[in-house]
Amino acid sequence: MDARVWSIVVDSFGKLLIPGLTVTIPLTLISFALGLLLAIIVALIRVAKVPVAAQIAWVYVWVFRGTPLLVQLFVIFFGLPSIGITIPALPSAVIAFSLNVGAYASETLRGAILAVPKGQLEAGYAVNMPYVTIMRRIVLPQAFRSAFPALFNTFIGLVKDTSLAANITVVEMFMAAQRVVAVYYEPLALYIEVGLIYLLFSTVLTWLQQYCEKKLNAHF
């Protein structure tokens, strides 16, 4: 790279990092939290085989795991206005990401719940514990521990997937990079730079994941 390109890269770092910290990360946290809450509900409904609700939950998982996230974003942001439902860009992204995460994470949690020995559920019933209490105090803590690595991987993946929100005009980190590229016409250097920032975020989160896994293993 020549001096001009280096200067552009250095000057652009803050312009890319700030949207990453103020939009990309909050968008990831909010979407993942809502998606995880939805995943718990869906997983419990499917494990308990609640009539009708279990079938609806299955269809939801089938649809959102079987279609591209970008299509889901477009349907919510560009498609719904055709039937009179208009949702701003950022809430549309939160809805799409949350629904997508919920579908994938629900299957992770469902598998983890089913992996808990049935004897523990039976032991809870033996001491007259209600089903909800057994799930909350016995089954779910163990399920979350075994599902933690996969769930955290989903979280890290969501950090990168938020770049798709640029397609519906959300000014997150990748959209900021596109705007800088439009000004300086240095796509190679600037797209590599934004890629490295995503890599930085993912690396920090990977370290956090490893730390949390050690803490979890120390308590079990």
PDB file of C-alpha atoms in Angstrom:
ATOM      1  CA  MET A   1       0.000   0.000   0.000  1.00  0.00           C
ATOM      2  CA  ASP A   2       1.168   3.509  -0.736  1.00  0.00           C
ATOM      3  CA  ALA A   3       1.093   6.414   1.719  1.00  0.00           C
ATOM      4  CA  ARG A   4      -2.324   7.584   0.493  1.00  0.00           C
ATOM      5  CA  VAL A   5      -3.979   4.229   1.096  1.00  0.00           C
ATOM      6  CA  TRP A   6      -2.409   3.916   4.559  1.00  0.00           C
ATOM      7  CA  SER A   7      -3.664   7.386   5.400  1.00  0.00           C
ATOM      8  CA  ILE A   8      -7.194   6.462   4.290  1.00  0.00           C
ATOM      9  CA  VAL A   9      -7.111   3.239   6.315  1.00  0.00           C
ATOM     10  CA  VAL A  10      -5.919   5.029   9.458  1.00  0.00           C
ATOM     11  CA  ASP A  11      -8.426   7.867   9.072  1.00  0.00           C
ATOM     12  CA  SER A  12     -11.272   5.426   8.411  1.00  0.00           C
ATOM     13  CA  PHE A  13     -10.652   3.214  11.434  1.00  0.00           C
ATOM     14  CA  GLY A  14     -12.720   5.348  13.801  1.00  0.00           C
ATOM     15  CA  LYS A  15     -15.454   5.790  11.187  1.00  0.00           C
ATOM     16  CA  LEU A  16     -15.820   2.014  11.030  1.00  0.00           C
ATOM     17  CA  LEU A  17     -15.235   1.140  14.684  1.00  0.00           C
ATOM     18  CA  ILE A  18     -17.760   3.609  16.120  1.00  0.00           C
ATOM     19  CA  PRO A  19     -20.746   2.176  14.146  1.00  0.00           C
ATOM     20  CA  GLY A  20     -19.480  -1.256  15.161  1.00  0.00           C
ATOM     21  CA  LEU A  21     -19.602  -0.363  18.844  1.00  0.00           C
ATOM     22  CA  THR A  22     -22.778   1.728  18.734  1.00  0.00           C
ATOM     23  CA  VAL A  23     -24.891  -0.249  16.241  1.00  0.00           C
ATOM     24  CA  THR A  24     -23.416  -3.654  15.387  1.00  0.00           C
ATOM     25  CA  ILE A  25     -22.774  -4.817  18.962  1.00  0.00           C
ATOM     26  CA  PRO A  26     -26.063  -3.464  20.447  1.00  0.00           C
ATOM     27  CA  LEU A  27     -27.991  -4.940  17.509  1.00  0.00           C
ATOM     28  CA  THR A  28     -26.326  -8.293  18.178  1.00  0.00           C
ATOM     29  CA  LEU A  29     -26.985  -8.215  21.927  1.00  0.00           C
ATOM     30  CA  ILE A  30     -30.646  -7.223  21.630  1.00  0.00           C
ATOM     31  CA  SER A  31     -31.380  -9.695  18.826  1.00  0.00           C
ATOM     32  CA  PHE A  32     -29.619 -12.553  20.581  1.00  0.00           C
ATOM     33  CA  ALA A  33     -31.345 -11.888  23.905  1.00  0.00           C
ATOM     34  CA  LEU A  34     -34.781 -11.850  22.277  1.00  0.00           C
ATOM     35  CA  GLY A  35     -33.913 -14.847  20.121  1.00  0.00           C
ATOM     36  CA  LEU A  36     -32.707 -16.833  23.135  1.00  0.00           C
ATOM     37  CA  LEU A  37     -35.896 -16.065  25.046  1.00  0.00           C
ATOM     38  CA  LEU A  38     -37.930 -17.226  22.055  1.00  0.00           C
ATOM     39  CA  ALA A  39     -35.724 -20.325  21.737  1.00  0.00           C
ATOM     40  CA  ILE A  40     -36.384 -21.337  25.359  1.00  0.00           C
ATOM     41  CA  ILE A  41     -40.144 -21.039  24.864  1.00  0.00           C
ATOM     42  CA  VAL A  42     -40.108 -22.956  21.576  1.00  0.00           C
ATOM     43  CA  ALA A  43     -37.819 -25.675  22.928  1.00  0.00           C
ATOM     44  CA  LEU A  44     -39.970 -26.222  26.019  1.00  0.00           C
ATOM     45  CA  ILE A  45     -43.141 -26.346  23.930  1.00  0.00           C
ATOM     46  CA  ARG A  46     -41.644 -28.943  21.609  1.00  0.00           C
ATOM     47  CA  VAL A  47     -40.157 -31.041  24.401  1.00  0.00           C
ATOM     48  CA  ALA A  48     -43.471 -31.024  26.303  1.00  0.00           C
ATOM     49  CA  LYS A  49     -45.343 -31.760  23.035  1.00  0.00           C
ATOM     50  CA  VAL A  50     -48.001 -29.176  23.795  1.00  0.00           C
ATOM     51  CA  PRO A  51     -50.943 -29.825  21.431  1.00  0.00           C
ATOM     52  CA  VAL A  52     -51.205 -27.397  18.488  1.00  0.00           C
ATOM     53  CA  ALA A  53     -48.454 -25.138  19.917  1.00  0.00           C
ATOM     54  CA  ALA A  54     -45.840 -27.829  19.263  1.00  0.00           C
ATOM     55  CA  GLN A  55     -46.935 -28.063  15.619  1.00  0.00           C
ATOM     56  CA  ILE A  56     -46.820 -24.272  15.244  1.00  0.00           C
ATOM     57  CA  ALA A  57     -43.352 -24.226  16.820  1.00  0.00           C
ATOM     58  CA  TRP A  58     -42.180 -26.920  14.400  1.00  0.00           C
ATOM     59  CA  VAL A  59     -43.409 -24.914  11.401  1.00  0.00           C
ATOM     60  CA  TYR A  60     -41.669 -21.788  12.725  1.00  0.00           C
ATOM     61  CA  VAL A  61     -38.351 -23.638  13.112  1.00  0.00           C
ATOM     62  CA  TRP A  62     -38.760 -25.303   9.711  1.00  0.00           C
ATOM     63  CA  VAL A  63     -39.377 -21.993   7.934  1.00  0.00           C
ATOM     64  CA  PHE A  64     -36.668 -19.904   9.592  1.00  0.00           C
ATOM     65  CA  ARG A  65     -33.990 -22.593   9.396  1.00  0.00           C
ATOM     66  CA  GLY A  66     -34.899 -23.413   5.821  1.00  0.00           C
ATOM     67  CA  THR A  67     -34.822 -19.923   4.290  1.00  0.00           C
ATOM     68  CA  PRO A  68     -31.915 -17.448   3.938  1.00  0.00           C
ATOM     69  CA  LEU A  69     -31.595 -14.746   6.577  1.00  0.00           C
ATOM     70  CA  LEU A  70     -31.321 -12.123   3.835  1.00  0.00           C
ATOM     71  CA  VAL A  71     -34.688 -13.206   2.425  1.00  0.00           C
ATOM     72  CA  GLN A  72     -36.213 -12.947   5.900  1.00  0.00           C
ATOM     73  CA  LEU A  73     -34.865  -9.403   6.234  1.00  0.00           C
ATOM     74  CA  PHE A  74     -36.293  -8.428   2.842  1.00  0.00           C
ATOM     75  CA  VAL A  75     -39.705  -9.938   3.574  1.00  0.00           C
ATOM     76  CA  ILE A  76     -39.998  -8.013   6.842  1.00  0.00           C
ATOM     77  CA  PHE A  77     -38.623  -4.668   5.642  1.00  0.00           C
ATOM     78  CA  PHE A  78     -39.636  -4.547   1.959  1.00  0.00           C
ATOM     79  CA  GLY A  79     -42.452  -7.094   1.822  1.00  0.00           C
ATOM     80  CA  LEU A  80     -44.684  -6.276   4.780  1.00  0.00           C
ATOM     81  CA  PRO A  81     -45.399  -2.668   3.627  1.00  0.00           C
ATOM     82  CA  SER A  82     -47.317  -4.164   0.696  1.00  0.00           C
ATOM     83  CA  ILE A  83     -49.930  -5.413   3.179  1.00  0.00           C
ATOM     84  CA  GLY A  84     -49.909  -2.209   5.205  1.00  0.00           C
ATOM     85  CA  ILE A  85     -47.308  -3.139   7.825  1.00  0.00           C
ATOM     86  CA  THR A  86     -44.357  -0.744   7.773  1.00  0.00           C
ATOM     87  CA  ILE A  87     -41.504  -1.324  10.216  1.00  0.00           C
ATOM     88  CA  PRO A  88     -38.399   0.927  10.381  1.00  0.00           C
ATOM     89  CA  ALA A  89     -35.070  -0.534   9.320  1.00  0.00           C
ATOM     90  CA  LEU A  90     -33.492  -1.150  12.722  1.00  0.00           C
ATOM     91  CA  PRO A  91     -36.558  -2.819  14.313  1.00  0.00           C
ATOM     92  CA  SER A  92     -36.929  -4.894  11.132  1.00  0.00           C
ATOM     93  CA  ALA A  93     -33.366  -6.119  11.561  1.00  0.00           C
ATOM     94  CA  VAL A  94     -33.964  -6.929  15.240  1.00  0.00           C
ATOM     95  CA  ILE A  95     -37.113  -8.892  14.384  1.00  0.00           C
ATOM     96  CA  ALA A  96     -35.450 -10.858  11.579  1.00  0.00           C
ATOM     97  CA  PHE A  97     -32.296 -11.654  13.549  1.00  0.00           C
ATOM     98  CA  SER A  98     -34.267 -12.589  16.673  1.00  0.00           C
ATOM     99  CA  LEU A  99     -36.571 -14.940  14.783  1.00  0.00           C
ATOM    100  CA  ASN A 100     -33.620 -16.528  12.988  1.00  0.00           C
ATOM    101  CA  VAL A 101     -31.601 -16.993  16.172  1.00  0.00           C
ATOM    102  CA  GLY A 102     -34.674 -18.324  17.962  1.00  0.00           C
ATOM    103  CA  ALA A 103     -35.155 -21.048  15.364  1.00  0.00           C
ATOM    104  CA  TYR A 104     -31.557 -22.278  15.467  1.00  0.00           C
ATOM    105  CA  ALA A 105     -31.057 -21.885  19.212  1.00  0.00           C
ATOM    106  CA  SER A 106     -34.325 -23.682  19.986  1.00  0.00           C
ATOM    107  CA  GLU A 107     -33.011 -26.814  18.291  1.00  0.00           C
ATOM    108  CA  THR A 108     -29.744 -26.530  20.229  1.00  0.00           C
ATOM    109  CA  LEU A 109     -31.649 -26.213  23.503  1.00  0.00           C
ATOM    110  CA  ARG A 110     -34.134 -28.948  22.617  1.00  0.00           C
ATOM    111  CA  GLY A 111     -31.291 -31.373  22.010  1.00  0.00           C
ATOM    112  CA  ALA A 112     -29.607 -30.336  25.267  1.00  0.00           C
ATOM    113  CA  ILE A 113     -32.835 -30.770  27.235  1.00  0.00           C
ATOM    114  CA  LEU A 114     -33.433 -34.222  25.766  1.00  0.00           C
ATOM    115  CA  ALA A 115     -29.853 -35.164  26.674  1.00  0.00           C
ATOM    116  CA  VAL A 116     -30.530 -34.642  30.385  1.00  0.00           C
ATOM    117  CA  PRO A 117     -31.145 -38.105  31.921  1.00  0.00           C
ATOM    118  CA  LYS A 118     -34.858 -38.834  32.333  1.00  0.00           C
ATOM    119  CA  GLY A 119     -34.129 -40.126  35.828  1.00  0.00           C
ATOM    120  CA  GLN A 120     -33.642 -36.558  37.016  1.00  0.00           C
ATOM    121  CA  LEU A 121     -37.078 -35.587  35.785  1.00  0.00           C
ATOM    122  CA  GLU A 122     -38.534 -38.649  37.490  1.00  0.00           C
ATOM    123  CA  ALA A 123     -36.675 -37.794  40.711  1.00  0.00           C
ATOM    124  CA  GLY A 124     -38.266 -34.366  40.673  1.00  0.00           C
ATOM    125  CA  TYR A 125     -41.718 -35.876  40.287  1.00  0.00           C
ATOM    126  CA  ALA A 126     -40.904 -38.287  43.132  1.00  0.00           C
ATOM    127  CA  VAL A 127     -40.559 -35.362  45.569  1.00  0.00           C
ATOM    128  CA  ASN A 128     -43.744 -33.704  44.229  1.00  0.00           C
ATOM    129  CA  MET A 129     -42.004 -30.926  42.301  1.00  0.00           C
ATOM    130  CA  PRO A 130     -44.164 -29.310  39.588  1.00  0.00           C
ATOM    131  CA  TYR A 131     -43.029 -29.711  35.977  1.00  0.00           C
ATOM    132  CA  VAL A 132     -42.149 -26.024  35.653  1.00  0.00           C
ATOM    133  CA  THR A 133     -40.004 -26.144  38.797  1.00  0.00           C
ATOM    134  CA  ILE A 134     -38.211 -29.285  37.620  1.00  0.00           C
ATOM    135  CA  MET A 135     -37.390 -27.607  34.324  1.00  0.00           C
ATOM    136  CA  ARG A 136     -36.282 -24.366  35.960  1.00  0.00           C
ATOM    137  CA  ARG A 137     -34.183 -25.818  38.782  1.00  0.00           C
ATOM    138  CA  ILE A 138     -32.947 -29.150  37.440  1.00  0.00           C
ATOM    139  CA  VAL A 139     -33.220 -29.633  33.687  1.00  0.00           C
ATOM    140  CA  LEU A 140     -32.591 -26.189  32.182  1.00  0.00           C
ATOM    141  CA  PRO A 141     -29.395 -25.410  34.175  1.00  0.00           C
ATOM    142  CA  GLN A 142     -27.837 -28.655  32.928  1.00  0.00           C
ATOM    143  CA  ALA A 143     -29.140 -28.101  29.404  1.00  0.00           C
ATOM    144  CA  PHE A 144     -27.729 -24.580  29.263  1.00  0.00           C
ATOM    145  CA  ARG A 145     -24.338 -25.815  30.402  1.00  0.00           C
ATOM    146  CA  SER A 146     -24.102 -28.409  27.630  1.00  0.00           C
ATOM    147  CA  ALA A 147     -25.600 -26.028  25.061  1.00  0.00           C
ATOM    148  CA  PHE A 148     -23.406 -23.069  26.033  1.00  0.00           C
ATOM    149  CA  PRO A 149     -20.634 -23.572  23.409  1.00  0.00           C
ATOM    150  CA  ALA A 150     -23.133 -23.948  20.560  1.00  0.00           C
ATOM    151  CA  LEU A 151     -25.205 -20.976  21.758  1.00  0.00           C
ATOM    152  CA  PHE A 152     -22.119 -18.785  22.060  1.00  0.00           C
ATOM    153  CA  ASN A 153     -21.060 -19.819  18.558  1.00  0.00           C
ATOM    154  CA  THR A 154     -24.482 -18.671  17.370  1.00  0.00           C
ATOM    155  CA  PHE A 155     -23.880 -15.352  19.119  1.00  0.00           C
ATOM    156  CA  ILE A 156     -20.497 -14.901  17.413  1.00  0.00           C
ATOM    157  CA  GLY A 157     -22.066 -15.802  14.081  1.00  0.00           C
ATOM    158  CA  LEU A 158     -24.755 -13.176  14.647  1.00  0.00           C
ATOM    159  CA  VAL A 159     -22.097 -10.470  15.045  1.00  0.00           C
ATOM    160  CA  LYS A 160     -21.037 -11.173  11.463  1.00  0.00           C
ATOM    161  CA  ASP A 161     -24.583 -11.693  10.181  1.00  0.00           C
ATOM    162  CA  THR A 162     -25.549  -8.178  11.267  1.00  0.00           C
ATOM    163  CA  SER A 163     -23.644  -6.972   8.207  1.00  0.00           C
ATOM    164  CA  LEU A 164     -26.692  -8.107   6.198  1.00  0.00           C
ATOM    165  CA  ALA A 165     -28.671  -5.278   7.822  1.00  0.00           C
ATOM    166  CA  ALA A 166     -26.829  -2.908   5.482  1.00  0.00           C
ATOM    167  CA  ASN A 167     -29.113  -4.250   2.742  1.00  0.00           C
ATOM    168  CA  ILE A 168     -32.129  -2.688   4.456  1.00  0.00           C
ATOM    169  CA  THR A 169     -30.378   0.657   5.148  1.00  0.00           C
ATOM    170  CA  VAL A 170     -29.290   0.046   8.749  1.00  0.00           C
ATOM    171  CA  VAL A 171     -26.144   2.124   9.263  1.00  0.00           C
ATOM    172  CA  GLU A 172     -24.059  -0.545  10.996  1.00  0.00           C
ATOM    173  CA  MET A 173     -20.366  -1.199  10.485  1.00  0.00           C
ATOM    174  CA  PHE A 174     -20.531  -2.689   7.001  1.00  0.00           C
ATOM    175  CA  MET A 175     -22.813   0.085   5.737  1.00  0.00           C
ATOM    176  CA  ALA A 176     -20.303   2.586   7.164  1.00  0.00           C
ATOM    177  CA  ALA A 177     -17.555   0.799   5.226  1.00  0.00           C
ATOM    178  CA  GLN A 178     -19.581   1.024   2.020  1.00  0.00           C
ATOM    179  CA  ARG A 179     -20.014   4.757   2.524  1.00  0.00           C
ATOM    180  CA  VAL A 180     -16.288   5.265   3.112  1.00  0.00           C
ATOM    181  CA  VAL A 181     -15.508   3.205  -0.007  1.00  0.00           C
ATOM    182  CA  ALA A 182     -17.873   5.426  -2.019  1.00  0.00           C
ATOM    183  CA  VAL A 183     -15.847   8.465  -0.947  1.00  0.00           C
ATOM    184  CA  TYR A 184     -12.273   7.193  -1.338  1.00  0.00           C
ATOM    185  CA  TYR A 185     -12.658   4.463  -4.013  1.00  0.00           C
ATOM    186  CA  GLU A 186     -10.327   2.059  -2.206  1.00  0.00           C
ATOM    187  CA  PRO A 187     -12.547  -1.020  -1.835  1.00  0.00           C
ATOM    188  CA  LEU A 188      -9.779  -3.600  -1.302  1.00  0.00           C
ATOM    189  CA  ALA A 189      -8.084  -1.844   1.599  1.00  0.00           C
ATOM    190  CA  LEU A 190     -11.288  -0.668   3.270  1.00  0.00           C
ATOM    191  CA  TYR A 191     -13.173  -3.954   3.000  1.00  0.00           C
ATOM    192  CA  ILE A 192     -10.140  -5.780   4.387  1.00  0.00           C
ATOM    193  CA  GLU A 193     -10.069  -3.243   7.216  1.00  0.00           C
ATOM    194  CA  VAL A 194     -13.732  -3.778   8.132  1.00  0.00           C
ATOM    195  CA  GLY A 195     -13.171  -7.524   7.874  1.00  0.00           C
ATOM    196  CA  LEU A 196     -10.325  -7.242  10.366  1.00  0.00           C
ATOM    197  CA  ILE A 197     -12.552  -5.311  12.771  1.00  0.00           C
ATOM    198  CA  TYR A 198     -15.149  -8.084  12.556  1.00  0.00           C
ATOM    199  CA  LEU A 199     -12.306 -10.537  13.196  1.00  0.00           C
ATOM    200  CA  LEU A 200     -11.263  -8.477  16.232  1.00  0.00           C
ATOM    201  CA  PHE A 201     -14.796  -8.590  17.639  1.00  0.00           C
ATOM    202  CA  SER A 202     -15.019 -12.337  17.036  1.00  0.00           C
ATOM    203  CA  THR A 203     -11.614 -12.945  18.635  1.00  0.00           C
ATOM    204  CA  VAL A 204     -12.522 -11.032  21.791  1.00  0.00           C
ATOM    205  CA  LEU A 205     -15.801 -12.929  22.021  1.00  0.00           C
ATOM    206  CA  THR A 206     -13.986 -16.240  21.498  1.00  0.00           C
ATOM    207  CA  TRP A 207     -11.714 -15.405  24.453  1.00  0.00           C
ATOM    208  CA  LEU A 208     -14.808 -14.549  26.491  1.00  0.00           C
ATOM    209  CA  GLN A 209     -16.375 -17.862  25.497  1.00  0.00           C
ATOM    210  CA  GLN A 210     -13.291 -19.790  26.599  1.00  0.00           C
ATOM    211  CA  TYR A 211     -13.237 -17.944  29.930  1.00  0.00           C
ATOM    212  CA  CYS A 212     -16.928 -18.641  30.567  1.00  0.00           C
ATOM    213  CA  GLU A 213     -16.521 -22.306  29.659  1.00  0.00           C
ATOM    214  CA  LYS A 214     -13.685 -22.649  32.184  1.00  0.00           C
ATOM    215  CA  LYS A 215     -15.868 -21.054  34.861  1.00  0.00           C
ATOM    216  CA  LEU A 216     -18.757 -23.360  34.029  1.00  0.00           C
ATOM    217  CA  ASN A 217     -16.516 -26.436  34.112  1.00  0.00           C
ATOM    218  CA  ALA A 218     -15.106 -25.351  37.473  1.00  0.00           C
ATOM    219  CA  HIS A 219     -18.581 -25.369  39.004  1.00  0.00           C
ATOM    220  CA  PHE A 220     -19.592 -28.801  37.696  1.00  0.00           C
TER     221      PHE A 220
END
